[in-house]
mmCIF file of C-alpha atoms in Angstrom:
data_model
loop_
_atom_site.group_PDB
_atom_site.id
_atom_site.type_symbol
_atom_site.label_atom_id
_atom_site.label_comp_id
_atom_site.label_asym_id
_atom_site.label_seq_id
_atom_site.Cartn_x
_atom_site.Cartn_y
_atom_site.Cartn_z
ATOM 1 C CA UNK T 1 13.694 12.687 30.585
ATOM 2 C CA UNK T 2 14.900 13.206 33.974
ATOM 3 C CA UNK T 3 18.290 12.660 33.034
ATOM 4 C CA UNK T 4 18.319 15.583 30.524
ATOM 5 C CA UNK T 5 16.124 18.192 32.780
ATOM 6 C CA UNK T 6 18.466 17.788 35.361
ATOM 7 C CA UNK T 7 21.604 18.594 32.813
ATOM 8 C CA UNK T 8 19.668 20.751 31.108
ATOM 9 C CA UNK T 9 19.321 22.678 34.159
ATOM 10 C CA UNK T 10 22.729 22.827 35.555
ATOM 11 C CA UNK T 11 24.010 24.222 32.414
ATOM 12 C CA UNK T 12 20.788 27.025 32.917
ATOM 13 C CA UNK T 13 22.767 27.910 35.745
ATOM 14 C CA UNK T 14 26.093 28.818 35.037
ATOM 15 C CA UNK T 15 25.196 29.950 31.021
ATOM 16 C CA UNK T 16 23.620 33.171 31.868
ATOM 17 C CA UNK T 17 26.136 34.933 30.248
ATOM 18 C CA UNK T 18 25.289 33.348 27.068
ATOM 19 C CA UNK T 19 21.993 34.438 26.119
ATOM 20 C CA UNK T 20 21.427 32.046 22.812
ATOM 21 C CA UNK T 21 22.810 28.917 24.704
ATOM 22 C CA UNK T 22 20.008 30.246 27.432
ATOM 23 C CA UNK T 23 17.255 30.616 24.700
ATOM 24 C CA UNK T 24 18.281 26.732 23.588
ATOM 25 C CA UNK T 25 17.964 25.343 27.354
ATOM 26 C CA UNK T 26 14.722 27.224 28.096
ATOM 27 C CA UNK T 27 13.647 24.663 24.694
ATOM 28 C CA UNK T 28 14.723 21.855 25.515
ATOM 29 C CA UNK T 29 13.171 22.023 29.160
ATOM 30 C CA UNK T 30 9.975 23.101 27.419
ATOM 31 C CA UNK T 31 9.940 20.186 25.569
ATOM 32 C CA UNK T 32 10.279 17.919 28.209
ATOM 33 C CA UNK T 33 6.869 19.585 30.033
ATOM 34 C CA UNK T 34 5.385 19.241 26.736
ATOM 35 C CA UNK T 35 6.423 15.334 26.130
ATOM 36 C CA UNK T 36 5.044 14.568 29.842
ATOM 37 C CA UNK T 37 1.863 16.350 28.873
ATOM 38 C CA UNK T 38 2.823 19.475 31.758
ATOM 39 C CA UNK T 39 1.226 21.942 29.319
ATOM 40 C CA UNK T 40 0.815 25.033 31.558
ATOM 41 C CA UNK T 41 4.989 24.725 32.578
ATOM 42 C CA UNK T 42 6.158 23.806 29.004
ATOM 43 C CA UNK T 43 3.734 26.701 28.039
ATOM 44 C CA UNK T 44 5.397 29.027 30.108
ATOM 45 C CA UNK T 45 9.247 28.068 29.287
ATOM 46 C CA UNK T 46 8.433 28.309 25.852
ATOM 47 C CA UNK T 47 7.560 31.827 26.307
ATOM 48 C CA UNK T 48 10.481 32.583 28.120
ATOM 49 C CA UNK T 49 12.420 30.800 24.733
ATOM 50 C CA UNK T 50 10.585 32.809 22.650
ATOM 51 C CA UNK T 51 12.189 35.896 24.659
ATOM 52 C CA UNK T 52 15.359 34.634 24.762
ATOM 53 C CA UNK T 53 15.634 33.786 21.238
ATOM 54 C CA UNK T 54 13.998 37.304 20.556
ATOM 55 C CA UNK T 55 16.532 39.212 22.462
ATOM 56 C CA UNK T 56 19.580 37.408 20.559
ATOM 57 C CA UNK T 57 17.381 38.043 17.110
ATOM 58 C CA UNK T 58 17.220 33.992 16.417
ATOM 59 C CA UNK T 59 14.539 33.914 13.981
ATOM 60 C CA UNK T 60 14.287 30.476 13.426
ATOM 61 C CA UNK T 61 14.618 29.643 17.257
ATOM 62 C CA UNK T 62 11.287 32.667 17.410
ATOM 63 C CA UNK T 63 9.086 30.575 14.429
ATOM 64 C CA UNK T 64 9.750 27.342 16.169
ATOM 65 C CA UNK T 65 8.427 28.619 19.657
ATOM 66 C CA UNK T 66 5.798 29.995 17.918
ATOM 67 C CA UNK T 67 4.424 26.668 16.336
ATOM 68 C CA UNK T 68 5.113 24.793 19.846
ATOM 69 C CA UNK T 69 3.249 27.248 21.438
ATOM 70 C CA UNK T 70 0.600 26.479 18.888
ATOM 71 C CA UNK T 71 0.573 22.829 19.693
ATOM 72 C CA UNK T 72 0.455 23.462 23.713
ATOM 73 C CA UNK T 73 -2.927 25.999 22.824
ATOM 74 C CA UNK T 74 -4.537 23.062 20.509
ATOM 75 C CA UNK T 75 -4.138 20.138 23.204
ATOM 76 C CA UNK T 76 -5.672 22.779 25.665
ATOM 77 C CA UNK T 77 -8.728 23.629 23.212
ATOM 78 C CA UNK T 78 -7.487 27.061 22.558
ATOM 79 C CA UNK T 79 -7.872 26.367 18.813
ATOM 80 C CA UNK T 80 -8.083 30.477 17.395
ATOM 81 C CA UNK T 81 -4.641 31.049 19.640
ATOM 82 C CA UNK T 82 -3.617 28.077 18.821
ATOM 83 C CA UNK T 83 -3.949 29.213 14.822
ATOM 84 C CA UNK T 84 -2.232 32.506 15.592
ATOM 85 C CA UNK T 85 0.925 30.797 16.620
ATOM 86 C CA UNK T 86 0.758 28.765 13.989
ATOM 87 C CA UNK T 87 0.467 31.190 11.021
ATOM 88 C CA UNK T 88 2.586 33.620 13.180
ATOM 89 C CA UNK T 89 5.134 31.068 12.776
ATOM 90 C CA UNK T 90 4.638 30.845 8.626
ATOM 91 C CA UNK T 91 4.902 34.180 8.577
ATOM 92 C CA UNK T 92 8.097 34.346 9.897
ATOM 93 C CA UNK T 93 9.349 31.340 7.688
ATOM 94 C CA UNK T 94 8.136 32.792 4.745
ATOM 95 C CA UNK T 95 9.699 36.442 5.002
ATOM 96 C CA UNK T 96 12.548 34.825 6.371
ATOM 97 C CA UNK T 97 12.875 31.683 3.045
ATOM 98 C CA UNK T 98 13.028 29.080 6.084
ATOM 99 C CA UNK T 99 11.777 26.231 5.385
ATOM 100 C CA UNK T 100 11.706 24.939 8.905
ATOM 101 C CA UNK T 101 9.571 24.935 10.818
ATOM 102 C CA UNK T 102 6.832 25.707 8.179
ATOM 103 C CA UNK T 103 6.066 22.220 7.518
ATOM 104 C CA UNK T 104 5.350 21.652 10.847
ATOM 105 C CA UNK T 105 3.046 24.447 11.293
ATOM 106 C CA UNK T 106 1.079 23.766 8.338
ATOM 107 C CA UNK T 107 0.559 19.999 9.535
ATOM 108 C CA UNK T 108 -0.757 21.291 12.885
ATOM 109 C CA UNK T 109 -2.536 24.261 11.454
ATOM 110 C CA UNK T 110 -4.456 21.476 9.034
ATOM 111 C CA UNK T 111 -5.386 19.750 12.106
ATOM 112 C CA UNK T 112 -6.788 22.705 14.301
ATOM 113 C CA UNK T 113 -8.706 23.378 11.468
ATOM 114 C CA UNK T 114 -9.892 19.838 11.172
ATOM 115 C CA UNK T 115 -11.283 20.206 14.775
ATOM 116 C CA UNK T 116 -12.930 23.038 13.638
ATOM 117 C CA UNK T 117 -14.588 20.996 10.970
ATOM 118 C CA UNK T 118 -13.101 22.458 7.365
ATOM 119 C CA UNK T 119 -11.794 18.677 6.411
ATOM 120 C CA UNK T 120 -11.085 19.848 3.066
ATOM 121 C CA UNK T 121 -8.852 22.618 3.821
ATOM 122 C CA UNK T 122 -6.951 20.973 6.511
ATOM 123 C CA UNK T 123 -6.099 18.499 3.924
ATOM 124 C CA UNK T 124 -4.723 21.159 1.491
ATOM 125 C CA UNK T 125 -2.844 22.123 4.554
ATOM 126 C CA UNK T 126 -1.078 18.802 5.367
ATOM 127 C CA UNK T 127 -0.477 17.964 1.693
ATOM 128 C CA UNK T 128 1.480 21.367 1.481
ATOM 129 C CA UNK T 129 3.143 20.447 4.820
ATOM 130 C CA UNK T 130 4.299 17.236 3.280
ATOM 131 C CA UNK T 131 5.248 18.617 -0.045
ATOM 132 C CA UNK T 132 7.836 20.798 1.990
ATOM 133 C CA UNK T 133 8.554 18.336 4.950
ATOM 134 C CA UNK T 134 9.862 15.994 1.842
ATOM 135 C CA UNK T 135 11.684 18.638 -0.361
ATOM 136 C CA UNK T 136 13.550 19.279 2.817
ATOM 137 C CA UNK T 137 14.512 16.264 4.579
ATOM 138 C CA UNK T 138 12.068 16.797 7.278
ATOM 139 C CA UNK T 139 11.574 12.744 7.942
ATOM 140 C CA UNK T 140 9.383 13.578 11.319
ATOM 141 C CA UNK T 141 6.682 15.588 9.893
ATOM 142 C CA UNK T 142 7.057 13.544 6.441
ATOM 143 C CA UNK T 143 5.499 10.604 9.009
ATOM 144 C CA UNK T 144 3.224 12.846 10.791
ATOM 145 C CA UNK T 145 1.248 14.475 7.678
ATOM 146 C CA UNK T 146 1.080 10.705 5.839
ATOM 147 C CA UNK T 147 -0.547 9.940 9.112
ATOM 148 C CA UNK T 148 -2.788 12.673 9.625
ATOM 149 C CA UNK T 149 -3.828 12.698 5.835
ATOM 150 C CA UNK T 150 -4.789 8.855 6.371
ATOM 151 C CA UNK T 151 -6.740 9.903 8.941
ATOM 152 C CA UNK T 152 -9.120 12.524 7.677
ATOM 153 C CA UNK T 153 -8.860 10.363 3.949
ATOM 154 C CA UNK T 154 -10.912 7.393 6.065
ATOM 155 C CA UNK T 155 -12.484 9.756 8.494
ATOM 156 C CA UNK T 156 -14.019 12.122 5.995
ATOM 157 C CA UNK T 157 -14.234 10.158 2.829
ATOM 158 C CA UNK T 158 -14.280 6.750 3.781
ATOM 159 C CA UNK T 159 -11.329 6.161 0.896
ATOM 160 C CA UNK T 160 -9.850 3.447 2.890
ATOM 161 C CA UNK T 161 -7.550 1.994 0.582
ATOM 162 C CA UNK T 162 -6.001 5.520 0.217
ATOM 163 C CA UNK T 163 -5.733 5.421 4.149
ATOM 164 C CA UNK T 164 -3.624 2.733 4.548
ATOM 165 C CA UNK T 165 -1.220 3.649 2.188
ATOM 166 C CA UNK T 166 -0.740 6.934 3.740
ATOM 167 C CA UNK T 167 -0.374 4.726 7.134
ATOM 168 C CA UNK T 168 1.733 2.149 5.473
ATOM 169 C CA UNK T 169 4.237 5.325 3.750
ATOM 170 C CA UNK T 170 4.216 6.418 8.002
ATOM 171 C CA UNK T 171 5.054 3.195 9.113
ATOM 172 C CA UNK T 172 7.969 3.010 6.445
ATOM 173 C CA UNK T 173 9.094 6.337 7.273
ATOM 174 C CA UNK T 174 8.970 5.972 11.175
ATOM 175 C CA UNK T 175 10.582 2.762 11.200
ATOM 176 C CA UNK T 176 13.551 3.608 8.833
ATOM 177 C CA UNK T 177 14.609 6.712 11.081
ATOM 178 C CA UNK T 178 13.840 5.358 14.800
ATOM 179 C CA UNK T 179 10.692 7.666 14.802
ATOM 180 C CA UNK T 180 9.368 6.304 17.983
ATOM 181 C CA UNK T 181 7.043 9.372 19.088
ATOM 182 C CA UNK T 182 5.417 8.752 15.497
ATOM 183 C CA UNK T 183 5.438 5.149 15.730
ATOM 184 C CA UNK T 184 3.354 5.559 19.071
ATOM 185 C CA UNK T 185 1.174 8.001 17.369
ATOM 186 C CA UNK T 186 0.474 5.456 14.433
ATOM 187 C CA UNK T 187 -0.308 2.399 16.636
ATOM 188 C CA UNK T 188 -2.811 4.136 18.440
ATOM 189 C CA UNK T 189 -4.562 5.736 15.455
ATOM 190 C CA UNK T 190 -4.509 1.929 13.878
ATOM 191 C CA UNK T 191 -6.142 0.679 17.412
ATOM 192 C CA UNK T 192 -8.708 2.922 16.054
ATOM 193 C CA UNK T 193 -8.978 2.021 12.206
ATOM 194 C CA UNK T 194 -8.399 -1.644 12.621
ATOM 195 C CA UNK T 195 -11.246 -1.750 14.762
ATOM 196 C CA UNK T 196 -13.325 -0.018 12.020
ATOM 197 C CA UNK T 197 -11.955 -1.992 9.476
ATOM 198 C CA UNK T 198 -13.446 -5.252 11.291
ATOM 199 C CA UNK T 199 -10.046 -6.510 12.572
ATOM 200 C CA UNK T 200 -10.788 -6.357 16.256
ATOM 201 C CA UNK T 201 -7.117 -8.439 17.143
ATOM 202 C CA UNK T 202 -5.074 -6.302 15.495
ATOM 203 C CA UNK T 203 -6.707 -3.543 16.599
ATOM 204 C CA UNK T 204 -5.893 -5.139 19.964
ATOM 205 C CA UNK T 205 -2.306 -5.362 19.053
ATOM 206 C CA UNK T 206 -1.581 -2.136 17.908
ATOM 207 C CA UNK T 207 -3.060 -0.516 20.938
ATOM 208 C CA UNK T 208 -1.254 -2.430 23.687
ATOM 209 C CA UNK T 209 2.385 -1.487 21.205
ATOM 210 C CA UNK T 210 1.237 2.058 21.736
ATOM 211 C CA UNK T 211 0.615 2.062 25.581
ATOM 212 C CA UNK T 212 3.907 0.685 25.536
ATOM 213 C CA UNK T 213 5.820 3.264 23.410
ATOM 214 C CA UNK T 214 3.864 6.105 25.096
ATOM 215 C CA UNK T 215 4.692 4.786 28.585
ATOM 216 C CA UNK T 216 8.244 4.083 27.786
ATOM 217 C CA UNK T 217 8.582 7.501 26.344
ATOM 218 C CA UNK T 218 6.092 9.211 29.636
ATOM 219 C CA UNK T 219 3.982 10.829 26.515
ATOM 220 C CA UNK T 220 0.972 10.811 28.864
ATOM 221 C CA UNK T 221 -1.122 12.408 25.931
ATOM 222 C CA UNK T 222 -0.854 9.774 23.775
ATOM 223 C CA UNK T 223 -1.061 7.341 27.053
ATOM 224 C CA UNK T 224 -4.695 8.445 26.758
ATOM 225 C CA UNK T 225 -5.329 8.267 23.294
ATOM 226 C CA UNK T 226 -4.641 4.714 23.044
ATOM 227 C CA UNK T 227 -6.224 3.672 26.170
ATOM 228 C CA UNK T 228 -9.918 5.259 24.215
ATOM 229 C CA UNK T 229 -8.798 2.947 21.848
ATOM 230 C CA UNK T 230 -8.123 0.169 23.337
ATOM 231 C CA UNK T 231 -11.720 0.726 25.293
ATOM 232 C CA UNK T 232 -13.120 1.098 21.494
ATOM 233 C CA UNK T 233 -11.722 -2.694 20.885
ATOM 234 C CA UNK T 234 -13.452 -3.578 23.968
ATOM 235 C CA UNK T 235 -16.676 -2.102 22.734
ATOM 236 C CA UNK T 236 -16.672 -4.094 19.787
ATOM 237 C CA UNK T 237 -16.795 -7.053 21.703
ATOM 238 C CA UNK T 238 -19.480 -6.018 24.241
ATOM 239 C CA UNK T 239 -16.759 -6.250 26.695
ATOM 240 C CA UNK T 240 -18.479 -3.439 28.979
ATOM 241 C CA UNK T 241 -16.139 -4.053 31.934
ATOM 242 C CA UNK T 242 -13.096 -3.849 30.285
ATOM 243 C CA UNK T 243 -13.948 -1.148 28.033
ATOM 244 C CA UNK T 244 -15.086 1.005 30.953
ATOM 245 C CA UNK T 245 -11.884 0.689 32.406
ATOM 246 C CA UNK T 246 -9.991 1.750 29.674
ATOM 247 C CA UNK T 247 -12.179 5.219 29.027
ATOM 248 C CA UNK T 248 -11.597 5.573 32.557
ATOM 249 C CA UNK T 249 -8.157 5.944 32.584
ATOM 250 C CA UNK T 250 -8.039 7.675 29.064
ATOM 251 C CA UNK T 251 -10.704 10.296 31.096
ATOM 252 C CA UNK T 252 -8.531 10.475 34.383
ATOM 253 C CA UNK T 253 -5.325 11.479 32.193
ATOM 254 C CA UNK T 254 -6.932 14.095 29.677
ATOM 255 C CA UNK T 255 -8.724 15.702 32.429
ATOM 256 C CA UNK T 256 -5.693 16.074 34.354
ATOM 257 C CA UNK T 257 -3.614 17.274 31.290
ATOM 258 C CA UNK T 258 -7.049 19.464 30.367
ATOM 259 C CA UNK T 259 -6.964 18.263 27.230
ATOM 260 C CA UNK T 260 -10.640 19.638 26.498
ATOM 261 C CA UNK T 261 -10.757 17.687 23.200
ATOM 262 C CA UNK T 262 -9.994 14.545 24.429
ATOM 263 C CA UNK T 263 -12.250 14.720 27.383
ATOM 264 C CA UNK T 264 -14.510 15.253 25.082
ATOM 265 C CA UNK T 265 -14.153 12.045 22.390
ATOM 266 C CA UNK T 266 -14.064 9.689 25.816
ATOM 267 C CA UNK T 267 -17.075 11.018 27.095
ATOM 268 C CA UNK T 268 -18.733 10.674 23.657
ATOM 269 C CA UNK T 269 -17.737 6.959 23.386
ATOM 270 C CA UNK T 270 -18.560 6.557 27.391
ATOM 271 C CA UNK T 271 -21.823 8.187 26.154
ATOM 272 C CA UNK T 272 -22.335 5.699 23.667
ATOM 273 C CA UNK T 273 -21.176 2.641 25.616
ATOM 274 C CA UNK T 274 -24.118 3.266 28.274
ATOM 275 C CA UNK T 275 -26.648 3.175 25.300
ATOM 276 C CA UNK T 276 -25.588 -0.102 24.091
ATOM 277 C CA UNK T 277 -26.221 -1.117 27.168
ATOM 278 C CA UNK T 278 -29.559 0.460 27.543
ATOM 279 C CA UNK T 279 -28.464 2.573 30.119
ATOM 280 C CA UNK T 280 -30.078 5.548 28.594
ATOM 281 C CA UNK T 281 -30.115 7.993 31.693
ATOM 282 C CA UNK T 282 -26.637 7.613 32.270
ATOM 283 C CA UNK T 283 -25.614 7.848 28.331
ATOM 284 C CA UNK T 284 -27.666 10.964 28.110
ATOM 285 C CA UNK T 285 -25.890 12.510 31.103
ATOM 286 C CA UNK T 286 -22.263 11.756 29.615
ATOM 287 C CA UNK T 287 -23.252 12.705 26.272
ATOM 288 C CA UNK T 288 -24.469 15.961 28.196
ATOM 289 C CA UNK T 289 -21.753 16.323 29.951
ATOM 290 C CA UNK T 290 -19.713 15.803 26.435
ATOM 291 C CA UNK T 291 -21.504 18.565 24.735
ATOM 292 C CA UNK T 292 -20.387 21.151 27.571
ATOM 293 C CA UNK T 293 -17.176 20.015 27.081
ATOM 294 C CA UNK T 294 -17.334 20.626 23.533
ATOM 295 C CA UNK T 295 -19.513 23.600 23.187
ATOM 296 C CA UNK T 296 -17.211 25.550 25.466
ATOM 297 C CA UNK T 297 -14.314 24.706 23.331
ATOM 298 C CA UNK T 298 -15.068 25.443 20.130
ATOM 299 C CA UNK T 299 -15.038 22.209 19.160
ATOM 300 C CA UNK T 300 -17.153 21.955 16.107
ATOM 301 C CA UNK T 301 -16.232 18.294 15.122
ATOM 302 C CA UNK T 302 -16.691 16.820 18.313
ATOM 303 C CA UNK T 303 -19.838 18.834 18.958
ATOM 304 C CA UNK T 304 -21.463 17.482 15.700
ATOM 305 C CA UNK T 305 -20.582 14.144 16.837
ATOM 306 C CA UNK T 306 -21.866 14.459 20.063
ATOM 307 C CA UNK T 307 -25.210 16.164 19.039
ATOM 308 C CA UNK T 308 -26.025 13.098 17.219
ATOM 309 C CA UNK T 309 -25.481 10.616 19.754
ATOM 310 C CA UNK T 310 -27.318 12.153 21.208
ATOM 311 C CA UNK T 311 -30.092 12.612 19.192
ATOM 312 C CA UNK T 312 -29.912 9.094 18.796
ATOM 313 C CA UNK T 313 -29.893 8.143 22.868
ATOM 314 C CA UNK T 314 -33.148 10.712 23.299
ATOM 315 C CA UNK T 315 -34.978 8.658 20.380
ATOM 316 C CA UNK T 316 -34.377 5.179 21.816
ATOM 317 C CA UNK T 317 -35.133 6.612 25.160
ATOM 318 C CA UNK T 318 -38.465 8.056 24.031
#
C-alpha cells in the first residue's frame, strides 16, 4: 500500500494536464485510505474523484465514486447518506445501461438496509446484486452477495443449511480468483457462525486466518471484526480473560476508525460478557453505553439487540 501511494502520487504531480488520468489517481489514493480504514481522507479524495471524473464527463468513473462514497457513510453510521450514494449511483447505471457498478451498490444498499432492520428487502437487494454481478463477470461482488445472503439466511431465518452453501459458493468463488479481501471477510463471518453452529475450534481457526489476511492486507476494519469474533470463541468457553482482550482491541480499532456500528456490536457482546459473569453493574453500564451508541446512529438492528440484553441484565439484576 505504501508502495502504490507513493507512485500513485508522483504521477499526481506531473499529470495535471491530464484531467481523466487525475480523476483515476485521486481513486486509487482513495482507496488506499479506505482499505486502511482512514475514512475521513479516503472520504475526501473520493470527492475530489467524483469532481474530476465529473469535469471530464466519466460517467462510470461518477457512479463508482458514488457507491464508494456510500460505503465510507455506512462504516461511519451515516446510513440515509449512505443510501443516497448508493441509489444515486443506480441511477446513473441505469440511465446510462451500465452494468457496473450497480451490482455493487445494490449489495451494499441491501446491507444498509439490513442495519436498518428490513431483512427481507435487503435480501431482494443482494439477490438482484448477484443476479447482475454473475450475468456480468463481476467475480468480487458474486463472493460478496453469496456471503452476505448467508449471513442474513442464518441470521434472520435460522436456514442454516442454506447458509453454508451460500458460504461454501463464496469460498469457491474467492479462492478460484485470488479474492483475498473476500476471503478475509468470509473467515471472520465463519469465526462467527462456527461458533453458533457449536464448532468452537474451527471457529477458532477461521478467526486467527482472518486476523492474518486483514493484517497482511492493513484492512484495519476487518482487523476488528474478527478480533469480536475471536472474543465470541472465547466466550463460549468462559474464557473471560482472553475474550476481554480480544473486544478490547476490536473496541480500540472501531472507535478509532468511528465505526459507530461496530462500537456498537463489541459493546453489546462486552455487555453481555459482564452478565455471564454476574457483573451486572458493569454489563448494564456497557449495554448503556451500547444503546447511545446505537440510538444516535440509527441503528435499528443493533438497538433491538441491545434493548434486550438489556432487558435481560435489569431482570437478573432485580
Amino acid at each position: 500500500l505504501d508502495l502504490v501511494q507513493d507512485e500513485v502520487g508522483r504521477i499526481l504531480e506531473t499529470t495535471s494536464a491530464d484531467p481523466l488520468r487525475r480523476a483515476r489517481c485521486l481513486w486509487t489514493l482513495a482507496e488506499v485510505r479506505d482499505l486502511r480504514g482512514e475514512y475521513p481522507a479516503a472520504m475526501s479524495l473520493f470527492h475530489e474523484s467524483l469532481q474530476a471524473f465529473a469535469t471530464v464527463q466519466n460517467h462510470e468513473g461518477v457512479a463508482k465514486c458514488r457507491w464508494r462514497l456510500g460505503r465510507v457513510r455506512n462504516a461511519l453510521g451515516d446510513l440515509s447518506a449512505a443510501l443516497e450514494d448508493f441509489r444515486g449511483c443506480i441511477e446513473i447505471c441505469d440511465r446510462l445501461k451500465m452494468a457496473t457498478p450497480k451490482a455493487a451498490a445494490l449489495l451494499d444498499e441491501g446491507w444498509a438496509v439490513a442495519q436498518q432492520g428490513d431483512r427481507e428487502q435487503a435480501l431482494v437487494l443482494m439477490e438482484q446484486s448477484s443476479d447482475l454481478a454473475t450475468n456480468s463477470g463481476d467475480f468480487q461482488t458474486q463472493a460478496s452477495a453469496s456471503r452476505q445472503i448467508g449471513w442474513i439466511l442464518w441470521d434472520y431465518r435460522r436456514e442454516t443449511e442454506k447458509a453454508r452453501e451460500y458460504y461454501r459458493r463464496s469460498l469457491e468463488i474467492s479462492t478460484t480468483h485470488g479474492l483475498l479481501k473476500e476471503l478475509g471477510a468470509m473467515h471472520g463471518d465463519l469465526g462467527y457462525l462456527l461458533t453458533q453452529w457449536g464448532d468452537s475450534e474451527a471457529a477458532e481457526a477461521s478467526c486467527r486466518t482472518a486476523i492474518k489476511i486483514r493484517e497482511d492486507l492493513g484492512d484495519q476494519h476487518g482487523l476488528a471484526s474478527a478480533y469480536m469474533n475471536l472474543g465470541l470463541v472465547f466466550q463460549t468457553r468462559k474464557a473471560f480473560a482472553e475474550e476481554s482482550r480480544c473486544y478490547n482491541e476490536s473496541l480500540e480499532i472501531y472507535r478509532r476508525l468511528k465505526v459507530r456500528s461496530g462500537e456498537a456490536e463489541v459493546l453489546l457482546r462486552q455487555g453481555i460478557a459482564w452478565r455471564e459473569q454476574a457483573q451486572f453493574g458493569e454489563s448494564e453500564k456497557t449495554l448503556n453505553q451500547a444503546l447511545g451508541v446505537a440510538e444516535s446512529h440509527g441503528l435499528k438492528l443493533a438497538l433491538g439487540d441491545v434493548l434486550h440484553h438489556l432487558g435481560r441484565t435489569l431482570l437478573l439484576a432485580g
